[in-house]
mmCIF file of C-alpha atoms and ligand atoms in Angstrom:
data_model
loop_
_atom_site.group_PDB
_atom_site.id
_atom_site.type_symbol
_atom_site.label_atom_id
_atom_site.label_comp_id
_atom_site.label_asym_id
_atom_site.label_seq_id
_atom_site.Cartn_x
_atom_site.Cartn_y
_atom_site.Cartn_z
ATOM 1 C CA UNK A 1 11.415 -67.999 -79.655
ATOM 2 C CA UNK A 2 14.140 -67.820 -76.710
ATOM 3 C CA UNK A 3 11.743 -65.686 -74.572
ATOM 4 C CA UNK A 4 11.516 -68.394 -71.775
ATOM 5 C CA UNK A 5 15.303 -68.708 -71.350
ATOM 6 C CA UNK A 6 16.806 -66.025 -68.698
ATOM 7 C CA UNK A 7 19.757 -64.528 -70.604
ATOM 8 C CA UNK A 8 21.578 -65.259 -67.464
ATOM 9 C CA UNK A 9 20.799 -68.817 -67.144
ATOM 10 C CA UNK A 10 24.684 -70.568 -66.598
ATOM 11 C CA UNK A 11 23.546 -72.299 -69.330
ATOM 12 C CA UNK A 12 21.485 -70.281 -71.390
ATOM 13 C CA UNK A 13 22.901 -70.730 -75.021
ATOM 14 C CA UNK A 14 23.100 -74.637 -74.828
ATOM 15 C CA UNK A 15 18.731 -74.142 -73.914
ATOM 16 C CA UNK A 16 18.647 -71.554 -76.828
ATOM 17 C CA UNK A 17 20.168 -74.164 -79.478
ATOM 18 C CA UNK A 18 17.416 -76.617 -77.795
ATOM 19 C CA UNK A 19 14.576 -74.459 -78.233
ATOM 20 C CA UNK A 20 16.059 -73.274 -81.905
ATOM 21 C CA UNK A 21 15.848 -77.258 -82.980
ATOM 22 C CA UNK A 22 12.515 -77.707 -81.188
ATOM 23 C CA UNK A 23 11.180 -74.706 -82.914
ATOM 24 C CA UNK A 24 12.174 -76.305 -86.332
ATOM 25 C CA UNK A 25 11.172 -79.934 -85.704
ATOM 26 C CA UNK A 26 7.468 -78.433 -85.210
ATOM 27 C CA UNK A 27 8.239 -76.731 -88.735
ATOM 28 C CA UNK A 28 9.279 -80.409 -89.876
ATOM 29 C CA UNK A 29 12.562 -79.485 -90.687
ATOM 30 C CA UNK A 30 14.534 -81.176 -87.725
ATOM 31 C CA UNK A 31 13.829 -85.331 -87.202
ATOM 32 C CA UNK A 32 12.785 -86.468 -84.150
ATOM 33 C CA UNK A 33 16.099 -88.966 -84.204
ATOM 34 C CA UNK A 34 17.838 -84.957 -84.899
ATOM 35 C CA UNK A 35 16.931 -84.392 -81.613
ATOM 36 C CA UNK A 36 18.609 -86.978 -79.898
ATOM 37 C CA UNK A 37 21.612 -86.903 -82.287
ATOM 38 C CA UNK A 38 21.945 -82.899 -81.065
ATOM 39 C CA UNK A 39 21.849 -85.334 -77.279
ATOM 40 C CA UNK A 40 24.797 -87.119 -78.057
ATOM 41 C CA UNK A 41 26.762 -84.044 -79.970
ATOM 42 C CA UNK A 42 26.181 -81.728 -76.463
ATOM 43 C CA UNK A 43 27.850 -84.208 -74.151
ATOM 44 C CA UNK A 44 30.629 -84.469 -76.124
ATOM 45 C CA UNK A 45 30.878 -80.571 -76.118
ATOM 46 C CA UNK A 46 30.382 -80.771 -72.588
ATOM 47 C CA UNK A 47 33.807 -82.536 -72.532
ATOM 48 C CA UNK A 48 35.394 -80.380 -74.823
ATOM 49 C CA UNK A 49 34.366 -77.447 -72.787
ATOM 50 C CA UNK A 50 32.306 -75.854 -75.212
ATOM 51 C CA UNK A 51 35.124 -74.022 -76.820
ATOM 52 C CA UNK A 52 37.444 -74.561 -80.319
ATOM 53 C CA UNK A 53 40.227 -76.298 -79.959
ATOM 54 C CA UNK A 54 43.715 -75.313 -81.691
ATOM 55 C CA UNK A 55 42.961 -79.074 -83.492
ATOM 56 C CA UNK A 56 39.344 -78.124 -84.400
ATOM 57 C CA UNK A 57 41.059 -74.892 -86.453
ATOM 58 C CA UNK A 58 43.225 -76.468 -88.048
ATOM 59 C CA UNK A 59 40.785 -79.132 -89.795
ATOM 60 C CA UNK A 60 38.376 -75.866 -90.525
ATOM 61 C CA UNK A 61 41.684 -74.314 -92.287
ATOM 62 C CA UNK A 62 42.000 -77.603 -94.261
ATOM 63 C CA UNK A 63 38.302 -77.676 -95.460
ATOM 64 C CA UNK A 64 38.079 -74.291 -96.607
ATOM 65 C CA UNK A 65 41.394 -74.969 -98.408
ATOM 66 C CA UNK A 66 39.999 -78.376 -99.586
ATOM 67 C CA UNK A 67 36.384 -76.585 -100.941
ATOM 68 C CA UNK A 68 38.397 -73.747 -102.268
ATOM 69 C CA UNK A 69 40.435 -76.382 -104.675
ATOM 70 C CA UNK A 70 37.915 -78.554 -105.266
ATOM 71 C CA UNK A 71 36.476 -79.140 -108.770
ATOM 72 C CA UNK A 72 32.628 -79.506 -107.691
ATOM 73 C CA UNK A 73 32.244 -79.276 -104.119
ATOM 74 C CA UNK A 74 28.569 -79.911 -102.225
ATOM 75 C CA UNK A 75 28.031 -79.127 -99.122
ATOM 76 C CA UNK A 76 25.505 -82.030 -97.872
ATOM 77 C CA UNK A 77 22.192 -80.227 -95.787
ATOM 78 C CA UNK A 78 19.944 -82.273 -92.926
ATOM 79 C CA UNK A 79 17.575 -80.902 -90.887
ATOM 80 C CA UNK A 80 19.704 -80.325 -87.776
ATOM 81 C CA UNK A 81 22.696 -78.166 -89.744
ATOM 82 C CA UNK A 82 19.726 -76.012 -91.732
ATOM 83 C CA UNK A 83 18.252 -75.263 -88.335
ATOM 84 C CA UNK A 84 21.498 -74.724 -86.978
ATOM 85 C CA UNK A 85 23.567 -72.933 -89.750
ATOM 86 C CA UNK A 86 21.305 -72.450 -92.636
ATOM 87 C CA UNK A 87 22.770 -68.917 -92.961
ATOM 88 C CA UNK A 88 26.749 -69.224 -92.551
ATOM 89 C CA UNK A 89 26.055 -73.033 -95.024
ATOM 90 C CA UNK A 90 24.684 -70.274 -97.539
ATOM 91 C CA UNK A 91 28.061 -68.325 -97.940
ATOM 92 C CA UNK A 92 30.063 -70.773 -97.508
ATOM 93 C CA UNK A 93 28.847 -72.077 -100.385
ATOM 94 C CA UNK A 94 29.169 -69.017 -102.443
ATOM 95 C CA UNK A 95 32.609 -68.005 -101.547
ATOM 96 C CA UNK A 96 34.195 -71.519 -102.266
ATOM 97 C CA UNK A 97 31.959 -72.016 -105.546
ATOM 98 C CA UNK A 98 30.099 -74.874 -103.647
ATOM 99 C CA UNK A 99 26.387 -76.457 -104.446
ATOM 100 C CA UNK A 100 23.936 -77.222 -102.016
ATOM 101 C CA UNK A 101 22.088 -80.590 -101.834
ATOM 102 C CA UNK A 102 19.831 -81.370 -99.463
ATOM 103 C CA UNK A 103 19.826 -85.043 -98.331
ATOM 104 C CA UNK A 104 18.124 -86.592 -95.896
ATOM 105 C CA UNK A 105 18.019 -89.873 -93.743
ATOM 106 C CA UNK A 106 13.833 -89.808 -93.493
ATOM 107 C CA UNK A 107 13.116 -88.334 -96.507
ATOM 108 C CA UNK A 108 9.833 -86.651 -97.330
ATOM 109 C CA UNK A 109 8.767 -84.492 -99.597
ATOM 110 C CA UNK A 110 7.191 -82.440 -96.787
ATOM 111 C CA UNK A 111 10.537 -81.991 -95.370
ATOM 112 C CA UNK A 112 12.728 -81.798 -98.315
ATOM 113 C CA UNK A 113 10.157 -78.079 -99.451
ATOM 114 C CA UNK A 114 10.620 -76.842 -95.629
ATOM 115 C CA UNK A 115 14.617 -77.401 -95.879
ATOM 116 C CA UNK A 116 14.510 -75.992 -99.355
ATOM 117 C CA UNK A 117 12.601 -72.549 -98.284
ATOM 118 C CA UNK A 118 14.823 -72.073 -95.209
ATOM 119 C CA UNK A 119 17.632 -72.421 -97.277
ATOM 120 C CA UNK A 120 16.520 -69.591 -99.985
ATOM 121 C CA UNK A 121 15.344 -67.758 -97.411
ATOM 122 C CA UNK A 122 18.777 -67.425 -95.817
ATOM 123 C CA UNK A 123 20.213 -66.240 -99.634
ATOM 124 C CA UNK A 124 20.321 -69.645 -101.492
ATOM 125 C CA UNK A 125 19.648 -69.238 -105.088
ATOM 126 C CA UNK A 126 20.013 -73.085 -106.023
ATOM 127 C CA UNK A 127 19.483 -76.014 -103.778
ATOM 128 C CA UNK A 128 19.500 -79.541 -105.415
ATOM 129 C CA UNK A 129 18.198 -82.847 -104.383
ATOM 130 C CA UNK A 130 14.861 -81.565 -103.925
ATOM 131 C CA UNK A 131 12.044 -84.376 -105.138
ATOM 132 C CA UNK A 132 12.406 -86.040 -108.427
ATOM 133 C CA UNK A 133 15.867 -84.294 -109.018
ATOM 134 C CA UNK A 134 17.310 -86.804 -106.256
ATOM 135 C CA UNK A 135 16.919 -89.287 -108.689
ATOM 136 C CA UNK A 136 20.148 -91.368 -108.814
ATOM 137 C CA UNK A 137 21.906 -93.564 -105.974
ATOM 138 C CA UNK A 138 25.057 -93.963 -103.994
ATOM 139 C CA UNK A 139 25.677 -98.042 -103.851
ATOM 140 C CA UNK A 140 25.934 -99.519 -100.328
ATOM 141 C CA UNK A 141 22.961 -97.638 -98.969
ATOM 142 C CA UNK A 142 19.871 -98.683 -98.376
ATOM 143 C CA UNK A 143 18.033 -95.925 -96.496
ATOM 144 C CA UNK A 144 16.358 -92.568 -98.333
ATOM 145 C CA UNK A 145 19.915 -91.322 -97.607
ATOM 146 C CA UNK A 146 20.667 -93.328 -100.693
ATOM 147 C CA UNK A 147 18.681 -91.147 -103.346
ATOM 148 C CA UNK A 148 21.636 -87.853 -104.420
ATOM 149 C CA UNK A 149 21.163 -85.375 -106.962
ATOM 150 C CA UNK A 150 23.036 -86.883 -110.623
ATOM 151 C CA UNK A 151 23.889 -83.244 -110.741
ATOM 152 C CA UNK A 152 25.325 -82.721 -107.276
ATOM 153 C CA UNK A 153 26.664 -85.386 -104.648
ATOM 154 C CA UNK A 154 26.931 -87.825 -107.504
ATOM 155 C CA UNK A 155 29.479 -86.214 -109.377
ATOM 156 C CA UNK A 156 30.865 -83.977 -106.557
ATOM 157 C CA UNK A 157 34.880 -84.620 -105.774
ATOM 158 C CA UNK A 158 34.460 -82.805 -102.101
ATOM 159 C CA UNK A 159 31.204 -83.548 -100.120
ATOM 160 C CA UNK A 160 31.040 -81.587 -96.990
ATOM 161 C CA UNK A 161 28.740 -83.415 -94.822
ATOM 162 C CA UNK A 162 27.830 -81.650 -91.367
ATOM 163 C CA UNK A 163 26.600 -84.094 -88.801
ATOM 164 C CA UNK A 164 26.646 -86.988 -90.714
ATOM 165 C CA UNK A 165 26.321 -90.903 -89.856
ATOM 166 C CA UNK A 166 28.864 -93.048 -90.222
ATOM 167 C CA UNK A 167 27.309 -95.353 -93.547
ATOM 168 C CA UNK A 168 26.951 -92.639 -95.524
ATOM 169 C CA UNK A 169 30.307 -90.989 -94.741
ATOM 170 C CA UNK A 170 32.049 -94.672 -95.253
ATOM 171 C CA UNK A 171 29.600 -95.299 -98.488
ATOM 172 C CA UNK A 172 31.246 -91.622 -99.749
ATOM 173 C CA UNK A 173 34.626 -92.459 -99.188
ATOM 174 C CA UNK A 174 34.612 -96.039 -101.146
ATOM 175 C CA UNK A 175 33.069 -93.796 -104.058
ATOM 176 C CA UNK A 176 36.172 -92.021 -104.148
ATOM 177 C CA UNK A 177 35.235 -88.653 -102.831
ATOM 178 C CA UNK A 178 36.713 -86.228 -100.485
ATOM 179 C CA UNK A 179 34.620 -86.098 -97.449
ATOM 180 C CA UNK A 180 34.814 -83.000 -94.975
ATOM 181 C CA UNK A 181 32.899 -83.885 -91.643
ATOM 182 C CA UNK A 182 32.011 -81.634 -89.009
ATOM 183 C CA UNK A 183 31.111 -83.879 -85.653
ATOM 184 C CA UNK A 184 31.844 -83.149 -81.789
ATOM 185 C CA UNK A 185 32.067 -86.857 -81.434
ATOM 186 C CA UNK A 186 35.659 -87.535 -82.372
ATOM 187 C CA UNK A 187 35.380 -91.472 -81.764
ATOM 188 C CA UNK A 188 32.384 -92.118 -83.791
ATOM 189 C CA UNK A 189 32.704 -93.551 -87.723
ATOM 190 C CA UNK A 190 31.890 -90.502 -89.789
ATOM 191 C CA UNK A 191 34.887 -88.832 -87.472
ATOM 192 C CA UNK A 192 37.102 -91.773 -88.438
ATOM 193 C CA UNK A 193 36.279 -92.427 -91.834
ATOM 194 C CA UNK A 194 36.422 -88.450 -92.812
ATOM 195 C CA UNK A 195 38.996 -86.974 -95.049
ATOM 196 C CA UNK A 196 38.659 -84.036 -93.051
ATOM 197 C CA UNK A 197 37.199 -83.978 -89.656
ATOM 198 C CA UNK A 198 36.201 -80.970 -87.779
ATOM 199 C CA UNK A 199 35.329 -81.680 -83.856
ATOM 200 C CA UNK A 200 33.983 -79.094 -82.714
ATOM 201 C CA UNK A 201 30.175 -77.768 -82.088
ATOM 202 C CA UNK A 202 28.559 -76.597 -85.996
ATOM 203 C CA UNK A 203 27.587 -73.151 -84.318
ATOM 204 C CA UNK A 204 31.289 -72.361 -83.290
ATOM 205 C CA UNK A 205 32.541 -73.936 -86.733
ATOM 206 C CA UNK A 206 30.740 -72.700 -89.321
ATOM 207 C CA UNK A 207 31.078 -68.805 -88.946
ATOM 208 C CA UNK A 208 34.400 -69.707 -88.437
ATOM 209 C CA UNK A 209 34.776 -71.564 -91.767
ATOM 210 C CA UNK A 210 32.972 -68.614 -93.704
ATOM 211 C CA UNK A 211 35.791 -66.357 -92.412
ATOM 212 C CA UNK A 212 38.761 -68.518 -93.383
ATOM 213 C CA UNK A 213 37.604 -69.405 -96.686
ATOM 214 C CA UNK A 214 37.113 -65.536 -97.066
ATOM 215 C CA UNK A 215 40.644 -65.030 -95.862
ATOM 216 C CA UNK A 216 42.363 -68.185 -98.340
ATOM 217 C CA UNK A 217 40.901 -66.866 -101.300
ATOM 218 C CA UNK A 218 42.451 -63.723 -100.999
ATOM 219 C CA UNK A 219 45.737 -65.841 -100.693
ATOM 220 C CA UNK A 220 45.168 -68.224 -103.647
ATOM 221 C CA UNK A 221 45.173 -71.570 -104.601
ATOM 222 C CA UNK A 222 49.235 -71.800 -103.582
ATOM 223 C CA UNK A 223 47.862 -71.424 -100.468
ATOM 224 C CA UNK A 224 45.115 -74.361 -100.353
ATOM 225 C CA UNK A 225 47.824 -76.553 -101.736
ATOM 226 C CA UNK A 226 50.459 -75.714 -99.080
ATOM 227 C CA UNK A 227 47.563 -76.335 -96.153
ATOM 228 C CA UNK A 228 46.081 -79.212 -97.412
ATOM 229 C CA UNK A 229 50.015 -80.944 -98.266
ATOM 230 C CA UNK A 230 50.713 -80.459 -94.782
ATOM 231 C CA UNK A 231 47.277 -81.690 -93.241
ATOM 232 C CA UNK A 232 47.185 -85.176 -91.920
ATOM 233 C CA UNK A 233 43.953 -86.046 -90.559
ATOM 234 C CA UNK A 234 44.436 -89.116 -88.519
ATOM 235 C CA UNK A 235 46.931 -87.135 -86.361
ATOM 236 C CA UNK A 236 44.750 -83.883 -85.845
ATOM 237 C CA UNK A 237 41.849 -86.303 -85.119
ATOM 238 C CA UNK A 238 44.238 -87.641 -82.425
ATOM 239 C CA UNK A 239 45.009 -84.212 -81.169
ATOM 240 C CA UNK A 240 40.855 -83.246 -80.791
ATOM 241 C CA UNK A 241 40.763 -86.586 -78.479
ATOM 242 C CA UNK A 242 43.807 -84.871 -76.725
ATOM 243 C CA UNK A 243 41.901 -81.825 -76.142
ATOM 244 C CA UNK A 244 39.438 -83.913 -74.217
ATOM 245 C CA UNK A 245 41.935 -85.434 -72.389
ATOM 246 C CA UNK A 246 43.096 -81.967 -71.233
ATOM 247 C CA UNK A 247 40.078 -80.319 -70.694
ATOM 248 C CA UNK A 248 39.087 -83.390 -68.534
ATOM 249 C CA UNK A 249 42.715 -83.134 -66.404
ATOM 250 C CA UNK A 250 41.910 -79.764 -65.864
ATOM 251 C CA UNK A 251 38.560 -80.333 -64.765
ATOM 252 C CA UNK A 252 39.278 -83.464 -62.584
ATOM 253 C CA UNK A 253 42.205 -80.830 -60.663
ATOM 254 C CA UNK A 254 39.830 -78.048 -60.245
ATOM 255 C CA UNK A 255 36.796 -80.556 -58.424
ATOM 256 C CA UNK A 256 39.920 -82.120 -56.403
ATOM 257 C CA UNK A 257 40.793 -78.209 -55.038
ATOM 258 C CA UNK A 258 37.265 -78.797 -53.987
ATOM 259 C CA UNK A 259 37.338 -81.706 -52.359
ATOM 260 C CA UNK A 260 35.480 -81.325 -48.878
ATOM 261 C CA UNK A 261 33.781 -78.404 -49.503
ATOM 262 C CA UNK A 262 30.803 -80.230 -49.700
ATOM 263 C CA UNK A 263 30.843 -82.168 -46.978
HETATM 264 P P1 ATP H 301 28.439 -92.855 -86.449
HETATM 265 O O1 ATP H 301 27.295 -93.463 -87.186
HETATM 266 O O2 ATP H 301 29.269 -91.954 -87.284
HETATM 267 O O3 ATP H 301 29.283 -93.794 -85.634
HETATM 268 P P2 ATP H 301 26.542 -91.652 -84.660
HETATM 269 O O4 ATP H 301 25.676 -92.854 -84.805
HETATM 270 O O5 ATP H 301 26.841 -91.132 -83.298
HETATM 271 O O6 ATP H 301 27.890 -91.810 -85.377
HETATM 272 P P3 ATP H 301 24.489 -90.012 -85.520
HETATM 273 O O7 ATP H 301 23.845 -90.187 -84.198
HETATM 274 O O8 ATP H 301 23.872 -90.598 -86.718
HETATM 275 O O9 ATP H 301 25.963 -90.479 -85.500
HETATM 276 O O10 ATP H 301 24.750 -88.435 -85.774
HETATM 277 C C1 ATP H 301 24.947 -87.527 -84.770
HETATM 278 C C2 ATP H 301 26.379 -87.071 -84.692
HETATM 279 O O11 ATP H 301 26.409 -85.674 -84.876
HETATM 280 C C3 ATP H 301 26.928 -87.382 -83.311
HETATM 281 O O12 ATP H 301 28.170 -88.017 -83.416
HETATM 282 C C4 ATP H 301 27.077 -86.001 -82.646
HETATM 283 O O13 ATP H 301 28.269 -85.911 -81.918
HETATM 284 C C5 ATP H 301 27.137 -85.055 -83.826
HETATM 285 N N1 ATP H 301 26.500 -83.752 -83.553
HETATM 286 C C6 ATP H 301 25.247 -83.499 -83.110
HETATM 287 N N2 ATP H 301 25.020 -82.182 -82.993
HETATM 288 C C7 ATP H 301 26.153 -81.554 -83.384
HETATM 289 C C8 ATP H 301 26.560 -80.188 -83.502
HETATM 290 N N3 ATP H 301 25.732 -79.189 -83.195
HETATM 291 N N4 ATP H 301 27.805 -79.933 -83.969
HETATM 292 C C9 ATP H 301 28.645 -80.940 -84.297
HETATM 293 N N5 ATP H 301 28.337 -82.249 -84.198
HETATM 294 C C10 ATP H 301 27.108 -82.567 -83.749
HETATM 295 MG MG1 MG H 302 25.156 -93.626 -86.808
#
């Protein structure tokens, strides 16, 4: 599907991601508005330098700690993070015990079955909020992204949501759930209304968070406890905005050294 891309292309993985989502909105998975959402996410990885930052690790180390002690934790699936991460969402889930509900801002039923069979295709054996089963409603909504699963989202106390917008996120929150959000814009509403927020790109995260849940299992629910006690959110979200900051500094010195070269 990458076959066009030179695998020496300076920027060759950011055009493989591309083709990856275009490949999957023909397959109706991804929404034409997920392609300009993945638009906005890339610039801000741009300015993050494409890399994890110590801030971004932190919040994953918080979120596996947070699904690993959560009663009933979902992990919330659109049509941008099953194209991206349908895979690494699929252990996740089973190491920390989590469902998976798929929930979707233009809902159709079209969509919902193509979501569903990439999902068991990558190894999941249960995926709610398919069709009739998304039968009850978060208040405050008004879009499709309204309709959850009674059995999932609706009674879940942790809701991982992976690029997210900010009503729902908000609309979560004021129903007294634990929201973990995973978005490389660190300024917009689902960043700020999170309980966790992870800024950094959902392909760098998420085999990342697989790994560390494996790890804090191993080390018990002592553990979770002790990382989530000493987790403040507002602060590491400050620290991700840092991380621009000092990726940018560097940046700006490195095109000063520059200056007149091109002259
Ligand atoms: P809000 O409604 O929360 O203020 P928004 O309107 O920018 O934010 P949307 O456009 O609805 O949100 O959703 C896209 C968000 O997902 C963007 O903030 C973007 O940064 C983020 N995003 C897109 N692709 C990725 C990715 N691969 N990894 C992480 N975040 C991403
Ligand atoms: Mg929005």
């Amino acid at each position: 599907m990458t076959d066009n891309i030179p695998a020496d292309h300076p920027r060759a993985q950011s055009l493989q991601l591309r083709e990856r989502l275009i490949v999957h909105f023909r397959e109706k998975i991804v929404a034409v508005s997920g392609l300009i959402a993945h638009g906005r996410g890339e610039a801000f990885d741009y300015l993050l330098g494409e890399k994890t930052s110590k801030p971004a690790l932190k919040a994953i180390s918080a979120s596996a700690a947070m699904l690993l002690t959560a009663e009933n934790a979902v992990i919330s699936i659109n049509g941008n993070t099953a194209a991206l991460v349908a895979a690494e969402i699929v252990k996740l889930a089973k190491i920390t015990g989590s469902k998976i509900e798929v929930n979707l801002f233009y809902r159709s039923h079209e969509r919902e079955i193509a979501i569903e069979k990439l999902l068991k295709k990558a190894g999941a054996s249960e995926v709610f909020g398919i069709g009739k089963k998304a039968s009850a409603k978060i208040p405050e909504l008004s879009s499709e992204r309204r309709r959850v699963d009674p059995q999932g989202i609706l009674v879940a106390d942790v809701v991982m949501v992976p690029l997210e917008d900010g009503d729902r996120t908000e609309a979560l929150v004021k129903m007294g759930k634990k929201v973990i959000a995973v978005d490389l814009n660190p300024l917009s509403r689902t960043a700020q209304e999170a309980t966790i927020t992870i800024v950094d790109n959902i392909v760098r995260s998420a085999p990342i968070l697989v790994e560390t849940a494996e790890k804090l299992k191993k080390q018990g629910l002592k553990k979770c406890k002790e990382i989530l006690q000493g987790y403040d959110n507002k602060k590491n979200l400050a620290n991700s905005i840092i991380a621009i900051e000092e990726n940018l500094s560097k940046l700006a010195t490195q095109t000063a050294h520059t200056s007149g070269e091109g002259k």
